[in-house]
Short mmCIF file of C-alpha atoms and ligand atoms in Angstrom, two decimals:
data_model
loop_
_atom_site.label_atom_id
_atom_site.label_comp_id
_atom_site.label_asym_id
_atom_site.label_seq_id
_atom_site.Cartn_x
_atom_site.Cartn_y
_atom_site.Cartn_z
CA UNK I 1 -24.65 8.03 -18.19
CA UNK I 2 -23.27 4.74 -19.46
CA UNK I 3 -21.52 2.34 -17.06
CA UNK I 4 -18.21 3.08 -18.82
CA UNK I 5 -18.58 6.84 -18.38
CA UNK I 6 -19.52 6.32 -14.72
CA UNK I 7 -16.32 4.31 -14.18
CA UNK I 8 -14.23 7.05 -15.76
CA UNK I 9 -16.02 9.75 -13.74
CA UNK I 10 -15.48 7.79 -10.51
CA UNK I 11 -11.78 7.32 -11.38
CA UNK I 12 -11.45 11.07 -11.97
CA UNK I 13 -13.21 12.00 -8.70
CA UNK I 14 -11.17 9.48 -6.68
CA UNK I 15 -7.99 10.62 -8.46
CA UNK I 16 -8.65 14.25 -7.56
CA UNK I 17 -9.42 13.24 -3.96
CA UNK I 18 -6.10 11.35 -3.91
CA UNK I 19 -4.17 14.39 -5.16
CA UNK I 20 -5.87 16.59 -2.54
CA UNK I 21 -5.15 14.15 0.31
CA UNK I 22 -1.51 13.92 -0.78
CA UNK I 23 -1.21 17.72 -1.10
CA UNK I 24 -2.74 18.34 2.32
CA UNK I 25 -1.32 15.43 4.32
CA UNK I 26 2.28 15.45 3.04
CA UNK I 27 4.66 17.44 5.29
CA UNK I 28 6.21 19.56 2.52
CA UNK I 29 8.30 21.81 4.80
CA UNK I 30 9.35 20.11 8.00
CA UNK I 31 12.13 22.43 9.11
CA UNK I 32 12.05 26.24 9.07
CA UNK I 33 14.91 27.83 7.15
CA UNK I 34 17.80 28.37 9.54
CA UNK I 35 19.22 31.90 9.96
CA UNK I 36 21.54 32.44 6.99
CA UNK I 37 19.76 29.93 4.72
CA UNK I 38 19.87 26.13 4.30
CA UNK I 39 23.25 24.39 4.62
CA UNK I 40 24.90 23.40 1.34
CA UNK I 41 24.62 19.65 0.63
CA UNK I 42 28.03 17.98 0.62
CA UNK I 43 27.71 15.21 -2.01
CA UNK I 44 30.13 12.96 -0.07
CA UNK I 45 28.05 13.27 3.14
CA UNK I 46 31.43 13.67 4.85
CA UNK I 47 32.49 10.12 3.98
CA UNK I 48 36.10 9.30 3.03
CA UNK I 49 36.74 9.25 -0.75
CA UNK I 50 37.41 5.49 -0.79
CA UNK I 51 34.02 4.71 0.71
CA UNK I 52 32.20 7.05 -1.65
CA UNK I 53 33.97 5.39 -4.61
CA UNK I 54 33.02 1.92 -3.36
CA UNK I 55 29.35 2.90 -2.98
CA UNK I 56 29.39 4.44 -6.46
CA UNK I 57 30.98 1.32 -7.97
CA UNK I 58 28.35 -0.84 -6.31
CA UNK I 59 25.54 1.41 -7.56
CA UNK I 60 26.86 1.47 -11.11
CA UNK I 61 27.02 -2.34 -11.11
CA UNK I 62 23.40 -2.63 -9.91
CA UNK I 63 21.53 0.29 -11.46
CA UNK I 64 21.63 -0.98 -15.08
CA UNK I 65 20.47 -4.41 -13.85
CA UNK I 66 17.52 -2.86 -12.00
CA UNK I 67 16.53 -0.85 -15.06
CA UNK I 68 16.88 -3.80 -17.44
CA UNK I 69 14.82 -5.96 -15.08
CA UNK I 70 12.10 -3.30 -14.95
CA UNK I 71 12.02 -2.83 -18.73
CA UNK I 72 12.14 -6.57 -19.54
CA UNK I 73 9.38 -7.34 -17.01
CA UNK I 74 7.14 -4.61 -18.39
CA UNK I 75 7.90 -5.52 -22.03
CA UNK I 76 7.00 -9.19 -21.50
CA UNK I 77 3.85 -8.14 -19.66
CA UNK I 78 2.97 -5.77 -22.53
CA UNK I 79 3.47 -8.48 -25.17
CA UNK I 80 1.26 -10.91 -23.22
CA UNK I 81 -1.37 -8.33 -22.31
CA UNK I 82 -1.62 -6.30 -25.51
CA UNK I 83 -1.60 -9.20 -27.99
CA UNK I 84 -3.65 -12.43 -28.02
CA UNK I 85 -0.50 -14.32 -26.89
CA UNK I 86 -1.38 -14.05 -23.20
CA UNK I 87 -4.96 -15.20 -23.76
CA UNK I 88 -3.64 -18.18 -25.73
CA UNK I 89 -1.24 -19.02 -22.89
CA UNK I 90 -4.12 -18.98 -20.39
CA UNK I 91 -6.16 -21.29 -22.63
CA UNK I 92 -3.21 -23.62 -23.17
CA UNK I 93 -2.23 -24.11 -19.51
CA UNK I 94 -5.84 -24.85 -18.52
CA UNK I 95 -6.54 -27.29 -21.36
CA UNK I 96 -4.95 -30.41 -19.73
CA UNK I 97 -7.38 -30.09 -16.78
CA UNK I 98 -10.51 -29.48 -18.83
CA UNK I 99 -10.09 -25.75 -19.60
CA UNK I 100 -12.81 -24.53 -17.19
CA UNK I 101 -13.00 -20.94 -15.95
CA UNK I 102 -11.47 -21.71 -12.54
CA UNK I 103 -8.62 -23.67 -14.17
CA UNK I 104 -7.98 -20.78 -16.57
CA UNK I 105 -7.87 -18.32 -13.69
CA UNK I 106 -5.70 -20.31 -11.28
CA UNK I 107 -3.29 -21.89 -13.77
CA UNK I 108 -3.26 -18.78 -15.96
CA UNK I 109 -2.28 -16.52 -13.07
CA UNK I 110 0.31 -19.03 -11.83
CA UNK I 111 1.83 -19.37 -15.32
CA UNK I 112 1.97 -15.60 -15.86
CA UNK I 113 3.48 -14.84 -12.43
CA UNK I 114 6.07 -17.60 -12.76
CA UNK I 115 6.90 -16.56 -16.33
CA UNK I 116 7.36 -12.95 -15.18
CA UNK I 117 9.78 -14.16 -12.51
CA UNK I 118 11.66 -16.46 -14.89
CA UNK I 119 12.37 -13.82 -17.55
CA UNK I 120 14.02 -11.59 -14.94
CA UNK I 121 15.68 -14.46 -13.05
CA UNK I 122 19.13 -14.11 -14.71
CA UNK I 123 19.18 -10.40 -13.81
CA UNK I 124 18.08 -11.15 -10.24
CA UNK I 125 20.85 -13.75 -9.94
CA UNK I 126 23.41 -11.28 -11.31
CA UNK I 127 22.27 -8.67 -8.76
CA UNK I 128 22.68 -11.21 -5.97
CA UNK I 129 26.20 -12.03 -7.22
CA UNK I 130 27.05 -8.31 -7.05
CA UNK I 131 25.63 -8.04 -3.51
CA UNK I 132 27.71 -11.08 -2.52
CA UNK I 133 30.84 -9.65 -4.13
CA UNK I 134 30.49 -6.45 -2.11
CA UNK I 135 29.76 -8.39 1.08
CA UNK I 136 26.26 -6.96 1.42
CA UNK I 137 24.42 -10.26 0.99
CA UNK I 138 25.04 -13.16 3.34
CA UNK I 139 22.30 -15.32 1.81
CA UNK I 140 23.16 -18.82 0.68
CA UNK I 141 21.95 -19.61 -2.84
CA UNK I 142 19.53 -22.04 -1.32
CA UNK I 143 18.00 -19.29 0.82
CA UNK I 144 17.95 -16.96 -2.20
CA UNK I 145 15.99 -19.55 -4.16
CA UNK I 146 13.67 -20.16 -1.23
CA UNK I 147 12.98 -16.41 -0.85
CA UNK I 148 12.28 -16.16 -4.55
CA UNK I 149 9.94 -19.18 -4.52
CA UNK I 150 8.07 -18.01 -1.41
CA UNK I 151 7.58 -14.49 -2.76
CA UNK I 152 6.49 -15.85 -6.17
CA UNK I 153 3.98 -18.19 -4.50
CA UNK I 154 2.59 -15.40 -2.30
CA UNK I 155 2.36 -13.10 -5.30
CA UNK I 156 0.54 -15.75 -7.37
CA UNK I 157 -1.88 -16.55 -4.54
CA UNK I 158 -2.73 -12.89 -3.86
CA UNK I 159 -3.09 -12.12 -7.59
CA UNK I 160 -5.34 -15.14 -8.02
CA UNK I 161 -7.52 -14.08 -5.09
CA UNK I 162 -7.81 -10.47 -6.27
CA UNK I 163 -8.41 -11.14 -9.97
CA UNK I 164 -10.69 -14.07 -9.12
CA UNK I 165 -12.83 -11.70 -7.02
CA UNK I 166 -12.90 -9.18 -9.86
CA UNK I 167 -14.00 -11.82 -12.40
CA UNK I 168 -16.68 -13.03 -10.00
CA UNK I 169 -17.96 -9.46 -9.57
CA UNK I 170 -17.98 -8.91 -13.35
CA UNK I 171 -20.31 -11.87 -13.77
CA UNK I 172 -22.51 -10.93 -10.81
CA UNK I 173 -22.80 -7.23 -11.68
CA UNK I 174 -21.78 -6.72 -15.33
CA UNK I 175 -22.49 -2.96 -15.26
CA UNK I 176 -21.39 -1.89 -11.78
CA UNK I 177 -18.66 -4.43 -10.98
CA UNK I 178 -15.91 -1.81 -11.08
CA UNK I 179 -17.59 0.11 -8.21
CA UNK I 180 -17.76 -3.00 -6.00
CA UNK I 181 -14.22 -3.92 -7.02
CA UNK I 182 -12.97 -0.42 -6.17
CA UNK I 183 -14.47 -0.70 -2.68
CA UNK I 184 -13.04 -4.18 -2.28
CA UNK I 185 -9.58 -3.03 -3.45
CA UNK I 186 -9.58 -0.24 -0.86
CA UNK I 187 -10.64 -2.72 1.84
CA UNK I 188 -7.94 -5.13 0.72
CA UNK I 189 -5.21 -2.49 1.15
CA UNK I 190 -6.37 -1.81 4.73
CA UNK I 191 -6.60 -5.50 5.65
CA UNK I 192 -3.26 -6.30 3.96
CA UNK I 193 -1.50 -3.52 5.86
CA UNK I 194 -2.93 -4.88 9.11
CA UNK I 195 -2.03 -8.50 8.32
CA UNK I 196 1.39 -7.88 6.70
CA UNK I 197 3.41 -7.98 9.95
CA UNK I 198 1.47 -11.04 11.09
CA UNK I 199 1.52 -13.08 7.89
CA UNK I 200 4.15 -11.92 5.40
CA UNK I 201 7.05 -10.83 7.63
CA UNK I 202 7.19 -14.16 9.55
CA UNK I 203 7.39 -15.95 6.18
CA UNK I 204 10.85 -14.43 5.73
CA UNK I 205 12.22 -13.60 9.18
CA UNK I 206 12.03 -14.66 12.80
CA UNK I 207 11.48 -12.11 15.52
CA UNK I 208 12.44 -12.03 19.17
CA UNK I 209 11.91 -9.43 21.83
CA UNK I 210 14.95 -7.29 22.52
CA UNK I 211 16.20 -8.68 25.86
CA UNK I 212 16.00 -6.58 29.02
CA UNK I 213 18.95 -4.25 29.48
CA UNK I 214 20.04 -0.63 29.24
CA UNK I 215 19.28 -0.40 25.51
CA UNK I 216 15.77 -1.81 25.83
CA UNK I 217 15.08 0.49 28.78
CA UNK I 218 16.34 3.51 26.84
CA UNK I 219 14.32 2.62 23.74
CA UNK I 220 11.10 2.15 25.71
CA UNK I 221 11.81 5.47 27.48
CA UNK I 222 12.09 7.15 24.06
CA UNK I 223 8.72 5.63 23.08
CA UNK I 224 7.23 6.86 26.36
CA UNK I 225 8.58 10.35 25.76
CA UNK I 226 7.08 10.29 22.25
CA UNK I 227 3.73 9.44 23.83
CA UNK I 228 3.19 6.31 21.71
CA UNK I 229 2.07 2.97 23.07
CA UNK I 230 4.78 0.47 22.09
CA UNK I 231 4.26 -3.03 23.43
CA UNK I 232 7.57 -4.42 22.35
CA UNK I 233 10.80 -3.82 20.51
CA UNK I 234 11.56 -6.79 18.28
CA UNK I 235 14.82 -7.97 16.77
CA UNK I 236 14.65 -9.67 13.36
CA UNK I 237 17.21 -12.24 12.19
CA UNK I 238 18.12 -10.09 9.18
CA UNK I 239 21.75 -11.25 9.37
CA UNK I 240 20.71 -14.50 7.66
CA UNK I 241 20.42 -12.47 4.49
CA UNK I 242 22.29 -9.24 4.75
CA UNK I 243 24.86 -7.13 6.53
CA UNK I 244 22.71 -4.02 5.98
CA UNK I 245 21.64 -1.97 9.00
CA UNK I 246 18.00 -1.03 9.41
CA UNK I 247 14.95 -0.69 11.62
CA UNK I 248 11.32 -0.10 10.73
CA UNK I 249 7.83 0.16 12.10
CA UNK I 250 4.90 -1.72 10.63
CA UNK I 251 1.26 -2.49 11.29
CA UNK I 252 -1.04 -0.37 13.38
CA UNK I 253 -3.26 -0.81 16.42
CA UNK I 254 -2.54 -4.10 18.14
CA UNK I 255 -0.07 -5.24 15.46
CA UNK I 256 2.16 -2.18 15.67
CA UNK I 257 5.74 -2.99 16.42
CA UNK I 258 9.21 -1.55 16.12
CA UNK I 259 11.63 -3.96 14.51
CA UNK I 260 15.41 -3.59 14.71
CA UNK I 261 17.70 -5.69 12.48
CA UNK I 262 19.97 -7.93 14.53
CA UNK I 263 22.85 -6.57 12.40
CA UNK I 264 22.45 -3.27 14.26
CA UNK I 265 22.96 -4.78 17.72
CA UNK I 266 26.53 -4.98 18.92
CA UNK I 267 27.81 -3.07 15.89
CA UNK I 268 26.38 0.36 16.61
CA UNK I 269 26.82 2.46 19.74
CA UNK I 270 23.57 2.63 21.72
CA UNK I 271 23.28 6.33 20.91
CA UNK I 272 23.06 5.55 17.19
CA UNK I 273 20.55 2.73 17.67
CA UNK I 274 18.47 5.17 19.71
CA UNK I 275 18.67 7.65 16.84
CA UNK I 276 17.35 5.01 14.41
CA UNK I 277 14.52 3.97 16.72
CA UNK I 278 13.67 7.62 17.45
CA UNK I 279 13.23 8.04 13.68
CA UNK I 280 10.90 5.02 13.64
CA UNK I 281 8.95 6.46 16.57
CA UNK I 282 8.54 9.60 14.47
CA UNK I 283 6.58 7.48 11.98
CA UNK I 284 4.34 6.21 14.80
CA UNK I 285 3.79 9.67 16.32
CA UNK I 286 2.67 11.06 12.98
CA UNK I 287 0.56 8.01 12.09
CA UNK I 288 2.53 7.46 8.89
CA UNK I 289 1.54 3.79 8.54
CA UNK I 290 -2.15 4.64 8.89
CA UNK I 291 -1.94 7.65 6.54
CA UNK I 292 0.01 5.56 4.01
CA UNK I 293 -2.56 2.79 4.27
CA UNK I 294 -5.56 5.10 3.79
CA UNK I 295 -3.88 6.96 0.92
CA UNK I 296 -3.01 3.59 -0.61
CA UNK I 297 -6.63 2.49 -0.24
CA UNK I 298 -7.83 5.62 -2.03
CA UNK I 299 -5.24 5.08 -4.77
CA UNK I 300 -6.31 1.44 -5.16
CA UNK I 301 -9.97 2.47 -5.50
CA UNK I 302 -9.10 5.11 -8.13
CA UNK I 303 -6.91 2.64 -10.05
CA UNK I 304 -9.63 -0.03 -9.97
CA UNK I 305 -12.25 2.38 -11.34
CA UNK I 306 -9.80 3.27 -14.11
CA UNK I 307 -9.24 -0.45 -14.73
CA UNK I 308 -13.03 -0.83 -14.98
CA UNK I 309 -13.12 1.84 -17.66
CA UNK I 310 -10.23 0.31 -19.63
CA UNK I 311 -11.49 -3.28 -19.37
CA UNK I 312 -14.84 -2.33 -20.85
CA UNK I 313 -13.19 -0.73 -23.88
CA UNK I 314 -13.90 -3.18 -26.71
CA UNK I 315 -10.93 -2.30 -28.99
CA UNK I 316 -8.50 -2.97 -26.10
CA UNK I 317 -10.18 -6.29 -25.27
CA UNK I 318 -10.07 -7.31 -28.93
CA UNK I 319 -6.38 -6.47 -29.08
CA UNK I 320 -5.87 -8.89 -26.14
CA UNK I 321 -7.93 -11.57 -27.88
CA UNK I 322 -10.77 -11.43 -25.32
CA UNK I 323 -14.51 -10.92 -25.89
CA UNK I 324 -15.65 -9.71 -22.47
CA UNK I 325 -14.09 -8.45 -19.22
CA UNK I 326 -15.53 -11.48 -17.34
CA UNK I 327 -13.42 -13.90 -19.41
CA UNK I 328 -10.46 -15.29 -17.37
CA UNK I 329 -8.31 -14.77 -20.47
CA UNK I 330 -8.45 -11.06 -19.64
CA UNK I 331 -5.91 -11.72 -16.85
CA UNK I 332 -2.74 -10.96 -18.92
CA UNK I 333 -4.22 -7.60 -19.98
CA UNK I 334 -5.26 -6.77 -16.40
CA UNK I 335 -1.77 -7.67 -15.11
CA UNK I 336 -0.13 -5.43 -17.70
CA UNK I 337 -2.42 -2.49 -16.84
CA UNK I 338 -1.71 -2.98 -13.12
CA UNK I 339 2.06 -3.14 -13.75
CA UNK I 340 1.97 0.00 -15.91
CA UNK I 341 -0.13 1.80 -13.26
CA UNK I 342 2.31 0.76 -10.54
CA UNK I 343 5.18 2.19 -12.55
CA UNK I 344 3.42 5.54 -12.95
CA UNK I 345 2.59 5.58 -9.24
CA UNK I 346 6.16 4.88 -8.07
CA UNK I 347 7.65 8.41 -8.34
CA UNK I 348 4.53 9.93 -6.74
CA UNK I 349 4.69 7.48 -3.84
CA UNK I 350 8.41 8.16 -3.40
CA UNK I 351 7.95 11.92 -3.58
CA UNK I 352 5.60 11.67 -0.59
CA UNK I 353 7.80 9.08 1.13
CA UNK I 354 10.89 11.33 1.09
CA UNK I 355 8.98 14.14 2.84
CA UNK I 356 7.52 11.75 5.41
CA UNK I 357 11.03 10.36 6.06
CA UNK I 358 12.40 13.89 6.57
CA UNK I 359 9.70 14.49 9.19
CA UNK I 360 10.72 11.26 10.98
CA UNK I 361 14.34 12.50 10.89
CA UNK I 362 13.17 15.72 12.52
CA UNK I 363 11.46 13.69 15.24
CA UNK I 364 14.67 11.72 15.82
CA UNK I 365 16.67 14.94 16.22
CA UNK I 366 14.05 16.61 18.43
CA UNK I 367 13.64 13.55 20.64
CA UNK I 368 17.28 12.62 21.14
CA UNK I 369 18.77 16.11 20.82
CA UNK I 370 22.03 14.51 19.67
CA UNK I 371 22.68 15.54 16.03
CA UNK I 372 26.22 14.07 16.17
CA UNK I 373 24.86 10.57 16.81
CA UNK I 374 22.30 11.12 14.01
CA UNK I 375 25.02 12.15 11.56
CA UNK I 376 27.42 9.33 12.45
CA UNK I 377 24.50 6.89 12.20
CA UNK I 378 23.67 8.23 8.70
CA UNK I 379 27.30 7.83 7.62
CA UNK I 380 27.48 4.34 9.07
CA UNK I 381 24.24 3.34 7.32
CA UNK I 382 25.48 4.73 4.01
CA UNK I 383 28.83 2.92 4.39
CA UNK I 384 27.44 -0.44 5.48
CA UNK I 385 24.42 -0.45 3.15
CA UNK I 386 26.68 0.79 0.31
CA UNK I 387 24.19 3.50 -0.55
CA UNK I 388 25.46 6.15 -2.92
CA UNK I 389 25.41 9.31 -0.75
CA UNK I 390 24.52 11.41 -3.79
CA UNK I 391 22.80 9.35 -6.55
CA UNK I 392 21.88 10.89 -9.95
CA UNK I 393 18.94 13.28 -9.50
CA UNK I 394 16.66 11.41 -11.93
CA UNK I 395 17.32 8.11 -10.17
CA UNK I 396 16.64 9.65 -6.76
CA UNK I 397 13.45 11.29 -8.06
CA UNK I 398 12.08 8.01 -9.37
CA UNK I 399 13.38 5.39 -6.92
CA UNK I 400 14.46 7.34 -3.81
CA UNK I 401 12.26 6.42 -0.85
CA UNK I 402 14.39 8.46 1.59
CA UNK I 403 16.32 11.70 1.28
CA UNK I 404 19.93 10.90 0.24
CA UNK I 405 22.57 10.43 2.94
CA UNK I 406 24.11 13.73 1.83
CA UNK I 407 20.76 15.50 2.29
CA UNK I 408 20.15 13.89 5.69
CA UNK I 409 23.56 15.00 6.99
CA UNK I 410 22.86 18.56 5.76
CA UNK I 411 19.40 18.35 7.39
CA UNK I 412 20.98 17.59 10.80
CA UNK I 413 23.26 20.59 10.31
CA UNK I 414 20.22 22.78 9.57
CA UNK I 415 18.47 21.39 12.65
CA UNK I 416 21.46 22.31 14.79
CA UNK I 417 21.48 25.84 13.42
CA UNK I 418 17.73 26.25 13.96
CA UNK I 419 18.06 24.89 17.52
CA UNK I 420 20.94 27.25 18.33
CA UNK I 421 19.02 29.82 16.42
ZN1 ZN A 1 11.66 5.99 8.06
#
């Protein structure tokens, strides 16, 4: 078997393993059908007409921008990766400092990442204007620019590290590099998931422990009842950027923490905050972060093996103006293939995510036993976050990470009917 065939075979085996893991580990049916069938989904989620209209207006101002940004980003990446233009750009930016391999890699990656950000910058600015207009964003333009610069710098540094490692492996092991790279990619996903709350989150927000009081006591009691070790409940200074309400859980092992946006405190009744945190505890109970990390690692390994197969395909390399996969000028092509792969993976990831979120909702309802607080919390989240309670089905299928507000309200109704039973 040639090295190329082996890469394709490995990609196929890992891909099948990924599909099996997803099929087996995803909670496809979290709630038994209530007597008399599932509740009909009210597309307004019980919200007043004015609020539904406002959320729909907001969505119709942002959705085209998101789509255009996606298409423009991918198109620019395709032009750079599938023609010799990208390779020429890499050569050109490295020339002033001697044009060595390291210079081509570092400056090439930086130029491509920055260029990718710049071409979508007007759309990003427009989207921020819309969020300001609707009162959702509280960011100053200075902070917006800082966020954009920090995330661009992080993205360039990580890309440089990853592609640099790949290029190094290609030179060390010209026939089997993709296998080493696949293992390294899987390891990277695990390490990144562990480090994210320690390194990336503090780059954007500050965190403080939720002060002692009734709420903290109640939240820790909920964690206790769920049987999960929670060291701390943290509050993030999200209000510097947004009025949106949220909470999440990230990391695992010693870095696991529950984070509540400071926007939630003082604006929501304790019962509703408890409902949100109970949902987050559902993720911990079911090990969703760990499962997501391991599935992601498997996906990264499969994608890297596939990348190994594609990058050793001579006609594709020639199209990109590159002679060999170890040439740093292969970076634009690699970035395009990664972007295209990410796009294909998005609806699959979200399909799984929606089911996992429904299971966390079930945990919230089971743990608190207060569906009314769950429903009013869902309505409040939809209103404040301006989320369309019933987005177009295709949009929800592709981009929806959670069930829609309308579906979540109907879910609570089903839960009540099953409980009464
Ligand atoms: Zn969740």
